[in-house]
Amino acid sequence: RRRFHSASSCRSRAVAAMAPHRAAAALVSAAALLLLPLASAGLSGYFGTKSRYEEVNPHLLKDPLSLGPAAGSRLPASCAPLQLRALLRHGTRYPTAGQIRRLGQLHTRLVRRPADAACPAAAHLAAWQMWYEESLDGRLAPQGRLDMEYLARRLAARFPALFAARRRLVLASSSKHRCLQSGAAFRRGLGPSLSLGSDEVEVEVNDSLMRFFDHCAKFVALVEENDVAMCQVDAFKEGPEMRRVLEKVANALCLPVEELNADLVQVAFLTCSYELAIKNVTSPWCSLFSEEDAKVLEYLNDLKQYWKRGYGYDINSRSSCILFQDIFQHLDKAVEESKSSKPISSPLIVQVGHAETLQPLLALMGFFKDDEPLKANNYIRQAHRKFRSGRIVPYAANLVFVLYHCDQVKTSKEEYQVQILLNEKLMSFHHSNETTSTYADLKDYYKDILENCHFKEECELPKLNVTAIDEL
C-alpha cells in the first residue's frame, strides 16, 4: 500500500491518536475602478482560496471579456477542436456560517469594549456594520454569477467552433447550491444558441465526480476527520510567525493577546478578502494587516490546502483518479468517433465543483509540486513556492482540456493533440515542457494512473488499526 508522507515530527502524535476524530452584468464601473489601486492595501495577492479570479488575470479588471495578452491557442491552422472538457470552481461566494459566527464573536467583543482614544482601529471596526448573516452560509454572491457568465462568454470567444449554435452542452455540478447556481449562470452567459439536448436548462448533479472526496472512506477517516493529519497547520498556528501577527493585531485592537487566536485573526483577514471579492471595497478589517502579515496568513491557508487537498498525503490526490479517468474516457470516445467519421456526441462537457475538486486533480497530475514539502518550520524557505492556492484555485478557477484533430500531419500519432489551460492560461506538459501534446504521448505519460488507480481500492479503509498507523 502507498504510505502517507507525514512529517516525522507528526508521526508520534499520529500513532498515539490514530482513530479518526469526528470532530449588472455590465463591465466594471468607472467608480469601482477608482477603488482598485487601493484594493486592500497590497493584500489582495495573498488571500489564498478566497482570492478574486482577477488576481490571476488582472486584465479582466479593465475588460471582463478580454482574452488577455496570450489569447492565441498557438496551434497550427490545420487543427480543429473536437472536444472541450471544463472543470470549474464555483464563483465568488459568501463566507460559511462558521466563519460568520467567528467574525460575529470578534466584532461583538470590539463593540462591547470601552472606547479608547489610543485604539482608533478598534473604534473604527466597532462602528463597522456587521452585515453577514449565517443564512448566507457559503452561497453564491452576485459577483459569483458574473464570474461565471463572463467566463462562459470568454470560453465561447476562445473556442467559437465548439460553442457554435446547435452544439450540445453537457452541464454537471456538485449538489452544493453555489455550484448549481454557478452552472446556471455559466449557461446564461452562453445565450440561447446552445442545445442541452432538450428545451430545459438542466444542470445534472454528479457528486461522485465533483465531490469524490466525500465518497472516499480512507480520505474521510484519515485526513478529513483526523485532527492529527493537520498537525503542520496546528504547529504553524502556534509558531513564531503567527505569534507576531497575533500580537500585532491584539495590540492594534487593544485586546489582551490571550483573547485572540489564529482562527480569529484569520477570520479578520478573510473578511478583508470577502469585502473585496463580493463588494469590491477595501474593508476596514484590512487596516489590521501589512503585506508581511498577509504572506504569513496566506501560508497558513496554503498549509491547510497542501495537507488536506494537495501533496501532503497520497490519498488526497489518489482519490481524484475517478475524475481523471472519466476525463480520458470521454476524450477516448471523441477520438474513436472522429476516426469513424461520426459526429462527436459530447463536444462540450462543463462541470462545476470546488477548490477541493480541482486541487487534488492537479496534484494527481503533478502540477505545482515543490521539491520540499510545506511544513510549519520552513515558512522562509517556501517564500518562492509553486504551491500557492490563490494562484491555482481562486474563485471561478477553471481547468480545461481541449482535444484537437489535426490535418496535414507527418504521422498518424500527430493527428490528435491536446492542450490544457488553467485559469485560461496554457499549461506546459511535464513530459515535453510544451503547451501542446499528442494525445498518445499524454496518455502514455499518465498510463500508470489511467490503468492502476482504482477509486474503490484506493479509498478502502485499512482493516486493522495497525495498518492504519502505517498509513500516516
PDB file of N, CA, C and O in Angstrom, residues 298-347:
ATOM      1  N   GLU A 298      -1.409  33.837   4.305  1.00  0.00           N
ATOM      2  CA  GLU A 298      -1.527  33.050   3.072  1.00  0.00           C
ATOM      3  C   GLU A 298      -0.872  31.681   3.270  1.00  0.00           C
ATOM      4  O   GLU A 298      -1.409  30.652   2.836  1.00  0.00           O
ATOM      5  N   TYR A 299       0.275  31.667   3.933  1.00  0.00           N
ATOM      6  CA  TYR A 299       0.981  30.394   4.144  1.00  0.00           C
ATOM      7  C   TYR A 299       0.137  29.462   5.021  1.00  0.00           C
ATOM      8  O   TYR A 299       0.094  28.252   4.777  1.00  0.00           O
ATOM      9  N   LEU A 300      -0.549  30.036   6.011  1.00  0.00           N
ATOM     10  CA  LEU A 300      -1.440  29.225   6.848  1.00  0.00           C
ATOM     11  C   LEU A 300      -2.522  28.568   5.995  1.00  0.00           C
ATOM     12  O   LEU A 300      -2.795  27.373   6.123  1.00  0.00           O
ATOM     13  N   ASN A 301      -3.121  29.346   5.103  1.00  0.00           N
ATOM     14  CA  ASN A 301      -4.141  28.818   4.181  1.00  0.00           C
ATOM     15  C   ASN A 301      -3.535  27.746   3.274  1.00  0.00           C
ATOM     16  O   ASN A 301      -4.106  26.660   3.088  1.00  0.00           O
ATOM     17  N   ASP A 302      -2.346  28.023   2.733  1.00  0.00           N
ATOM     18  CA  ASP A 302      -1.710  27.078   1.816  1.00  0.00           C
ATOM     19  C   ASP A 302      -1.312  25.779   2.513  1.00  0.00           C
ATOM     20  O   ASP A 302      -1.386  24.700   1.917  1.00  0.00           O
ATOM     21  N   LEU A 303      -0.873  25.887   3.763  1.00  0.00           N
ATOM     22  CA  LEU A 303      -0.530  24.677   4.526  1.00  0.00           C
ATOM     23  C   LEU A 303      -1.736  23.746   4.626  1.00  0.00           C
ATOM     24  O   LEU A 303      -1.628  22.536   4.427  1.00  0.00           O
ATOM     25  N   LYS A 304      -2.889  24.348   4.926  1.00  0.00           N
ATOM     26  CA  LYS A 304      -4.099  23.532   5.035  1.00  0.00           C
ATOM     27  C   LYS A 304      -4.430  22.885   3.697  1.00  0.00           C
ATOM     28  O   LYS A 304      -4.755  21.693   3.617  1.00  0.00           O
ATOM     29  N   GLN A 305      -4.359  23.659   2.614  1.00  0.00           N
ATOM     30  CA  GLN A 305      -4.638  23.108   1.285  1.00  0.00           C
ATOM     31  C   GLN A 305      -3.642  21.998   0.922  1.00  0.00           C
ATOM     32  O   GLN A 305      -4.013  20.980   0.338  1.00  0.00           O
ATOM     33  N   TYR A 306      -2.385  22.204   1.282  1.00  0.00           N
ATOM     34  CA  TYR A 306      -1.327  21.250   0.936  1.00  0.00           C
ATOM     35  C   TYR A 306      -1.557  19.902   1.635  1.00  0.00           C
ATOM     36  O   TYR A 306      -1.468  18.837   1.016  1.00  0.00           O
ATOM     37  N   TRP A 307      -1.866  19.969   2.943  1.00  0.00           N
ATOM     38  CA  TRP A 307      -2.005  18.729   3.706  1.00  0.00           C
ATOM     39  C   TRP A 307      -3.381  18.092   3.555  1.00  0.00           C
ATOM     40  O   TRP A 307      -3.537  16.883   3.727  1.00  0.00           O
ATOM     41  N   LYS A 308      -4.380  18.883   3.206  1.00  0.00           N
ATOM     42  CA  LYS A 308      -5.736  18.332   3.118  1.00  0.00           C
ATOM     43  C   LYS A 308      -6.156  18.035   1.689  1.00  0.00           C
ATOM     44  O   LYS A 308      -6.986  17.158   1.446  1.00  0.00           O
ATOM     45  N   ARG A 309      -5.598  18.773   0.713  1.00  0.00           N
ATOM     46  CA  ARG A 309      -6.049  18.621  -0.674  1.00  0.00           C
ATOM     47  C   ARG A 309      -4.906  18.425  -1.658  1.00  0.00           C
ATOM     48  O   ARG A 309      -5.162  18.121  -2.820  1.00  0.00           O
ATOM     49  N   GLY A 310      -3.683  18.664  -1.222  1.00  0.00           N
ATOM     50  CA  GLY A 310      -2.554  18.621  -2.141  1.00  0.00           C
ATOM     51  C   GLY A 310      -1.624  17.457  -1.876  1.00  0.00           C
ATOM     52  O   GLY A 310      -2.057  16.315  -1.628  1.00  0.00           O
ATOM     53  N   TYR A 311      -0.319  17.753  -1.862  1.00  0.00           N
ATOM     54  CA  TYR A 311       0.698  16.700  -1.829  1.00  0.00           C
ATOM     55  C   TYR A 311       0.967  16.119  -0.445  1.00  0.00           C
ATOM     56  O   TYR A 311       1.744  15.180  -0.316  1.00  0.00           O
ATOM     57  N   GLY A 312       0.339  16.668   0.607  1.00  0.00           N
ATOM     58  CA  GLY A 312       0.637  16.210   1.966  1.00  0.00           C
ATOM     59  C   GLY A 312       0.472  14.714   2.148  1.00  0.00           C
ATOM     60  O   GLY A 312       1.319  14.051   2.739  1.00  0.00           O
ATOM     61  N   TYR A 313      -0.630  14.164   1.638  1.00  0.00           N
ATOM     62  CA  TYR A 313      -0.901  12.730   1.740  1.00  0.00           C
ATOM     63  C   TYR A 313      -1.308  12.195   0.372  1.00  0.00           C
ATOM     64  O   TYR A 313      -2.066  12.846  -0.350  1.00  0.00           O
ATOM     65  N   ASP A 314      -0.844  11.019   0.039  1.00  0.00           N
ATOM     66  CA  ASP A 314      -1.134  10.432  -1.269  1.00  0.00           C
ATOM     67  C   ASP A 314      -2.635  10.307  -1.534  1.00  0.00           C
ATOM     68  O   ASP A 314      -3.090  10.506  -2.653  1.00  0.00           O
ATOM     69  N   ILE A 315      -3.400   9.964  -0.485  1.00  0.00           N
ATOM     70  CA  ILE A 315      -4.825   9.713  -0.694  1.00  0.00           C
ATOM     71  C   ILE A 315      -5.544  10.981  -1.181  1.00  0.00           C
ATOM     72  O   ILE A 315      -6.561  10.894  -1.875  1.00  0.00           O
ATOM     73  N   ASN A 316      -5.024  12.165  -0.842  1.00  0.00           N
ATOM     74  CA  ASN A 316      -5.655  13.410  -1.296  1.00  0.00           C
ATOM     75  C   ASN A 316      -5.805  13.414  -2.814  1.00  0.00           C
ATOM     76  O   ASN A 316      -6.874  13.693  -3.350  1.00  0.00           O
ATOM     77  N   SER A 317      -4.710  13.123  -3.501  1.00  0.00           N
ATOM     78  CA  SER A 317      -4.745  13.156  -4.964  1.00  0.00           C
ATOM     79  C   SER A 317      -5.260  11.840  -5.555  1.00  0.00           C
ATOM     80  O   SER A 317      -6.008  11.853  -6.530  1.00  0.00           O
ATOM     81  N   ARG A 318      -4.919  10.717  -4.933  1.00  0.00           N
ATOM     82  CA  ARG A 318      -5.339   9.425  -5.488  1.00  0.00           C
ATOM     83  C   ARG A 318      -6.866   9.295  -5.504  1.00  0.00           C
ATOM     84  O   ARG A 318      -7.432   8.612  -6.355  1.00  0.00           O
ATOM     85  N   SER A 319      -7.530   9.975  -4.574  1.00  0.00           N
ATOM     86  CA  SER A 319      -8.999   9.907  -4.544  1.00  0.00           C
ATOM     87  C   SER A 319      -9.627  10.568  -5.770  1.00  0.00           C
ATOM     88  O   SER A 319     -10.790  10.332  -6.079  1.00  0.00           O
ATOM     89  N   SER A 320      -8.841  11.383  -6.490  1.00  0.00           N
ATOM     90  CA  SER A 320      -9.387  12.084  -7.669  1.00  0.00           C
ATOM     91  C   SER A 320      -9.250  11.272  -8.948  1.00  0.00           C
ATOM     92  O   SER A 320      -9.667  11.725 -10.016  1.00  0.00           O
ATOM     93  N   CYS A 321      -8.680  10.056  -8.868  1.00  0.00           N
ATOM     94  CA  CYS A 321      -8.442   9.313 -10.116  1.00  0.00           C
ATOM     95  C   CYS A 321      -9.750   8.940 -10.813  1.00  0.00           C
ATOM     96  O   CYS A 321      -9.789   8.782 -12.025  1.00  0.00           O
ATOM     97  N   ILE A 322     -10.855   8.867 -10.072  1.00  0.00           N
ATOM     98  CA  ILE A 322     -12.162   8.583 -10.692  1.00  0.00           C
ATOM     99  C   ILE A 322     -12.533   9.696 -11.679  1.00  0.00           C
ATOM    100  O   ILE A 322     -13.062   9.438 -12.760  1.00  0.00           O
ATOM    101  N   LEU A 323     -12.204  10.938 -11.321  1.00  0.00           N
ATOM    102  CA  LEU A 323     -12.480  12.079 -12.195  1.00  0.00           C
ATOM    103  C   LEU A 323     -11.478  12.119 -13.353  1.00  0.00           C
ATOM    104  O   LEU A 323     -11.852  12.334 -14.512  1.00  0.00           O
ATOM    105  N   PHE A 324     -10.207  11.876 -13.043  1.00  0.00           N
ATOM    106  CA  PHE A 324      -9.155  11.878 -14.061  1.00  0.00           C
ATOM    107  C   PHE A 324      -9.458  10.854 -15.157  1.00  0.00           C
ATOM    108  O   PHE A 324      -9.381  11.142 -16.348  1.00  0.00           O
ATOM    109  N   GLN A 325      -9.840   9.659 -14.732  1.00  0.00           N
ATOM    110  CA  GLN A 325     -10.127   8.600 -15.705  1.00  0.00           C
ATOM    111  C   GLN A 325     -11.384   8.921 -16.520  1.00  0.00           C
ATOM    112  O   GLN A 325     -11.435   8.617 -17.712  1.00  0.00           O
ATOM    113  N   ASP A 326     -12.363   9.544 -15.898  1.00  0.00           N
ATOM    114  CA  ASP A 326     -13.575   9.920 -16.611  1.00  0.00           C
ATOM    115  C   ASP A 326     -13.268  10.920 -17.731  1.00  0.00           C
ATOM    116  O   ASP A 326     -13.827  10.843 -18.827  1.00  0.00           O
ATOM    117  N   ILE A 327     -12.353  11.840 -17.446  1.00  0.00           N
ATOM    118  CA  ILE A 327     -11.940  12.828 -18.459  1.00  0.00           C
ATOM    119  C   ILE A 327     -11.376  12.102 -19.683  1.00  0.00           C
ATOM    120  O   ILE A 327     -11.744  12.383 -20.828  1.00  0.00           O
ATOM    121  N   PHE A 328     -10.495  11.142 -19.428  1.00  0.00           N
ATOM    122  CA  PHE A 328      -9.846  10.434 -20.538  1.00  0.00           C
ATOM    123  C   PHE A 328     -10.796   9.469 -21.245  1.00  0.00           C
ATOM    124  O   PHE A 328     -10.649   9.230 -22.446  1.00  0.00           O
ATOM    125  N   GLN A 329     -11.781   8.941 -20.528  1.00  0.00           N
ATOM    126  CA  GLN A 329     -12.770   8.083 -21.195  1.00  0.00           C
ATOM    127  C   GLN A 329     -13.558   8.885 -22.235  1.00  0.00           C
ATOM    128  O   GLN A 329     -13.835   8.401 -23.335  1.00  0.00           O
ATOM    129  N   HIS A 330     -13.906  10.120 -21.894  1.00  0.00           N
ATOM    130  CA  HIS A 330     -14.631  10.971 -22.841  1.00  0.00           C
ATOM    131  C   HIS A 330     -13.735  11.425 -24.001  1.00  0.00           C
ATOM    132  O   HIS A 330     -14.189  11.518 -25.143  1.00  0.00           O
ATOM    133  N   LEU A 331     -12.475  11.693 -23.700  1.00  0.00           N
ATOM    134  CA  LEU A 331     -11.533  12.049 -24.773  1.00  0.00           C
ATOM    135  C   LEU A 331     -11.342  10.859 -25.716  1.00  0.00           C
ATOM    136  O   LEU A 331     -11.351  11.014 -26.946  1.00  0.00           O
ATOM    137  N   ASP A 332     -11.202   9.663 -25.142  1.00  0.00           N
ATOM    138  CA  ASP A 332     -11.081   8.435 -25.949  1.00  0.00           C
ATOM    139  C   ASP A 332     -12.281   8.274 -26.887  1.00  0.00           C
ATOM    140  O   ASP A 332     -12.129   7.955 -28.070  1.00  0.00           O
ATOM    141  N   LYS A 333     -13.463   8.502 -26.320  1.00  0.00           N
ATOM    142  CA  LYS A 333     -14.688   8.328 -27.104  1.00  0.00           C
ATOM    143  C   LYS A 333     -14.715   9.324 -28.273  1.00  0.00           C
ATOM    144  O   LYS A 333     -15.094   8.971 -29.399  1.00  0.00           O
ATOM    145  N   ALA A 334     -14.293  10.555 -28.011  1.00  0.00           N
ATOM    146  CA  ALA A 334     -14.271  11.572 -29.075  1.00  0.00           C
ATOM    147  C   ALA A 334     -13.285  11.180 -30.175  1.00  0.00           C
ATOM    148  O   ALA A 334     -13.561  11.361 -31.365  1.00  0.00           O
ATOM    149  N   VAL A 335     -12.144  10.628 -29.779  1.00  0.00           N
ATOM    150  CA  VAL A 335     -11.152  10.176 -30.772  1.00  0.00           C
ATOM    151  C   VAL A 335     -11.742   9.052 -31.630  1.00  0.00           C
ATOM    152  O   VAL A 335     -11.635   9.069 -32.861  1.00  0.00           O
ATOM    153  N   GLU A 336     -12.388   8.092 -30.968  1.00  0.00           N
ATOM    154  CA  GLU A 336     -12.987   6.973 -31.696  1.00  0.00           C
ATOM    155  C   GLU A 336     -14.071   7.451 -32.667  1.00  0.00           C
ATOM    156  O   GLU A 336     -14.152   7.006 -33.816  1.00  0.00           O
ATOM    157  N   GLU A 337     -14.913   8.369 -32.193  1.00  0.00           N
ATOM    158  CA  GLU A 337     -15.988   8.893 -33.052  1.00  0.00           C
ATOM    159  C   GLU A 337     -15.402   9.634 -34.255  1.00  0.00           C
ATOM    160  O   GLU A 337     -15.889   9.506 -35.384  1.00  0.00           O
ATOM    161  N   SER A 338     -14.330  10.383 -33.993  1.00  0.00           N
ATOM    162  CA  SER A 338     -13.677  11.130 -35.079  1.00  0.00           C
ATOM    163  C   SER A 338     -13.086  10.177 -36.116  1.00  0.00           C
ATOM    164  O   SER A 338     -13.235  10.378 -37.326  1.00  0.00           O
ATOM    165  N   LYS A 339     -12.445   9.118 -35.633  1.00  0.00           N
ATOM    166  CA  LYS A 339     -11.830   8.145 -36.545  1.00  0.00           C
ATOM    167  C   LYS A 339     -12.893   7.445 -37.393  1.00  0.00           C
ATOM    168  O   LYS A 339     -12.629   7.048 -38.527  1.00  0.00           O
ATOM    169  N   SER A 340     -14.086   7.285 -36.822  1.00  0.00           N
ATOM    170  CA  SER A 340     -15.176   6.625 -37.556  1.00  0.00           C
ATOM    171  C   SER A 340     -16.014   7.628 -38.346  1.00  0.00           C
ATOM    172  O   SER A 340     -17.074   7.274 -38.868  1.00  0.00           O
ATOM    173  N   SER A 341     -15.552   8.879 -38.390  1.00  0.00           N
ATOM    174  CA  SER A 341     -16.267   9.961 -39.096  1.00  0.00           C
ATOM    175  C   SER A 341     -17.686  10.173 -38.569  1.00  0.00           C
ATOM    176  O   SER A 341     -18.590  10.547 -39.308  1.00  0.00           O
ATOM    177  N   LYS A 342     -17.871   9.902 -37.261  1.00  0.00           N
ATOM    178  CA  LYS A 342     -19.178  10.160 -36.638  1.00  0.00           C
ATOM    179  C   LYS A 342     -19.150  11.544 -35.995  1.00  0.00           C
ATOM    180  O   LYS A 342     -18.085  12.043 -35.621  1.00  0.00           O
ATOM    181  N   PRO A 343     -20.319  12.171 -35.822  1.00  0.00           N
ATOM    182  CA  PRO A 343     -20.323  13.430 -35.070  1.00  0.00           C
ATOM    183  C   PRO A 343     -19.916  13.184 -33.619  1.00  0.00           C
ATOM    184  O   PRO A 343     -20.212  12.112 -33.072  1.00  0.00           O
ATOM    185  N   ILE A 344     -19.249  14.144 -33.012  1.00  0.00           N
ATOM    186  CA  ILE A 344     -18.808  13.987 -31.622  1.00  0.00           C
ATOM    187  C   ILE A 344     -20.030  14.131 -30.714  1.00  0.00           C
ATOM    188  O   ILE A 344     -20.705  15.155 -30.715  1.00  0.00           O
ATOM    189  N   SER A 345     -20.305  13.092 -29.926  1.00  0.00           N
ATOM    190  CA  SER A 345     -21.535  13.083 -29.129  1.00  0.00           C
ATOM    191  C   SER A 345     -21.492  14.083 -27.974  1.00  0.00           C
ATOM    192  O   SER A 345     -22.524  14.600 -27.565  1.00  0.00           O
ATOM    193  N   SER A 346     -20.303  14.342 -27.448  1.00  0.00           N
ATOM    194  CA  SER A 346     -20.188  15.310 -26.339  1.00  0.00           C
ATOM    195  C   SER A 346     -19.067  16.314 -26.631  1.00  0.00           C
ATOM    196  O   SER A 346     -17.979  16.228 -26.061  1.00  0.00           O
ATOM    197  N   PRO A 347     -19.323  17.284 -27.503  1.00  0.00           N
ATOM    198  CA  PRO A 347     -18.260  18.245 -27.827  1.00  0.00           C
ATOM    199  C   PRO A 347     -17.936  19.188 -26.667  1.00  0.00           C
ATOM    200  O   PRO A 347     -16.818  19.667 -26.553  1.00  0.00           O
TER     201      PRO A 347
END
